[in-house]
Short mmCIF file of C-alpha atoms in Angstrom, two decimals:
data_model
loop_
_atom_site.label_atom_id
_atom_site.label_comp_id
_atom_site.label_asym_id
_atom_site.label_seq_id
_atom_site.Cartn_x
_atom_site.Cartn_y
_atom_site.Cartn_z
CA MET A 19 -141.10 -17.10 22.27
CA LYS A 20 -138.48 -19.03 24.24
CA SER A 21 -138.88 -22.79 23.96
CA ILE A 22 -139.22 -24.69 27.22
CA SER A 23 -139.52 -28.39 27.94
CA VAL A 24 -142.72 -30.11 28.99
CA GLU A 25 -141.04 -31.30 32.19
CA TYR A 26 -140.08 -27.73 33.10
CA SER A 27 -143.63 -26.52 32.45
CA VAL A 28 -145.12 -29.26 34.60
CA THR A 29 -142.65 -28.45 37.40
CA ILE A 30 -143.60 -24.77 37.30
CA ILE A 31 -147.33 -25.56 37.20
CA ALA A 32 -146.95 -27.93 40.18
CA ARG A 33 -145.00 -25.29 42.12
CA LEU A 34 -147.64 -22.68 41.32
CA TYR A 35 -150.37 -25.05 42.51
CA LYS A 36 -148.52 -25.59 45.82
CA ILE A 37 -148.21 -21.84 46.32
CA ILE A 38 -151.92 -21.36 45.66
CA ILE A 39 -152.86 -24.09 48.15
CA ASP A 40 -150.50 -22.63 50.78
CA GLU A 41 -152.12 -19.20 50.45
CA HIS A 42 -155.53 -20.20 51.83
CA ASN A 43 -156.71 -21.42 48.42
CA THR A 44 -156.94 -17.85 47.12
CA PRO A 45 -154.72 -17.07 44.12
CA THR A 46 -153.52 -13.53 43.63
CA GLY A 47 -153.88 -11.67 40.35
CA GLY A 48 -150.21 -12.30 39.59
CA MET A 49 -150.63 -16.02 40.21
CA LEU A 50 -153.59 -16.19 37.86
CA GLU A 51 -151.71 -14.27 35.21
CA ARG A 52 -148.73 -16.63 35.49
CA TRP A 53 -151.06 -19.65 35.39
CA ASN A 54 -152.54 -18.42 32.11
CA ASP A 55 -149.05 -17.82 30.68
CA LEU A 56 -147.94 -21.34 31.60
CA LYS A 57 -151.18 -22.90 30.40
CA ASN A 58 -150.71 -21.29 26.99
CA GLN A 59 -147.07 -22.38 26.81
CA PHE A 60 -148.06 -25.92 27.73
CA LYS A 61 -150.72 -25.98 24.99
CA GLU A 62 -148.07 -24.98 22.44
CA LEU A 63 -145.68 -27.66 23.70
CA ARG A 64 -148.41 -30.29 23.70
CA LYS A 65 -149.69 -29.59 20.16
CA PRO A 66 -146.97 -31.55 18.27
CA TYR A 67 -147.56 -34.53 20.58
CA ASP A 68 -151.33 -34.40 20.07
CA ASP A 69 -150.87 -34.09 16.31
CA LEU A 70 -148.54 -37.10 16.28
CA ILE A 71 -150.95 -39.20 18.32
CA LYS A 72 -153.90 -38.19 16.16
CA SER A 73 -152.24 -38.83 12.80
CA ASP A 74 -149.66 -41.57 13.28
CA VAL A 75 -151.34 -43.66 15.94
CA GLU A 76 -154.73 -43.54 14.25
CA SER A 77 -153.12 -44.53 10.93
CA PHE A 78 -151.22 -47.35 12.61
CA ASN A 79 -154.38 -48.61 14.32
CA GLU A 80 -156.27 -48.56 11.02
CA LEU A 81 -153.52 -50.57 9.35
CA ALA A 82 -153.51 -53.06 12.24
CA LYS A 83 -157.30 -53.35 11.98
CA LYS A 84 -157.10 -54.03 8.23
CA GLN A 85 -154.47 -56.68 8.86
CA GLU A 86 -156.66 -58.13 11.64
CA ALA A 87 -153.89 -57.64 14.17
CA GLY A 88 -154.59 -56.90 17.81
CA LYS A 89 -154.09 -53.39 19.13
CA ILE A 90 -150.90 -52.49 20.89
CA ILE A 91 -151.40 -50.61 24.13
CA LEU A 92 -148.40 -48.98 25.79
CA PRO A 93 -148.37 -47.51 29.28
CA LEU A 94 -148.14 -43.72 29.43
CA SER A 95 -145.21 -43.79 31.83
CA ASN A 96 -143.34 -45.97 34.23
CA MET A 97 -144.28 -44.88 37.74
CA ASN A 98 -141.23 -46.58 39.36
#
């Protein structure tokens, strides 16, 4: 399967959503099929991120807890 970026997937999903809304809120069969394709691609792209968060961040938090350090909380993104 061809590798695509998360940003590209989100752009396509947002465009698809706009098309669905513009068509009287009724998706066609082709739109639903494309949605499922993109949803599956996004899940594959997201898996390494989820694995990293689950393993590395949890391990880091456990170490910080053992050392009695406060938790570090970072914003997900800069909205500016």
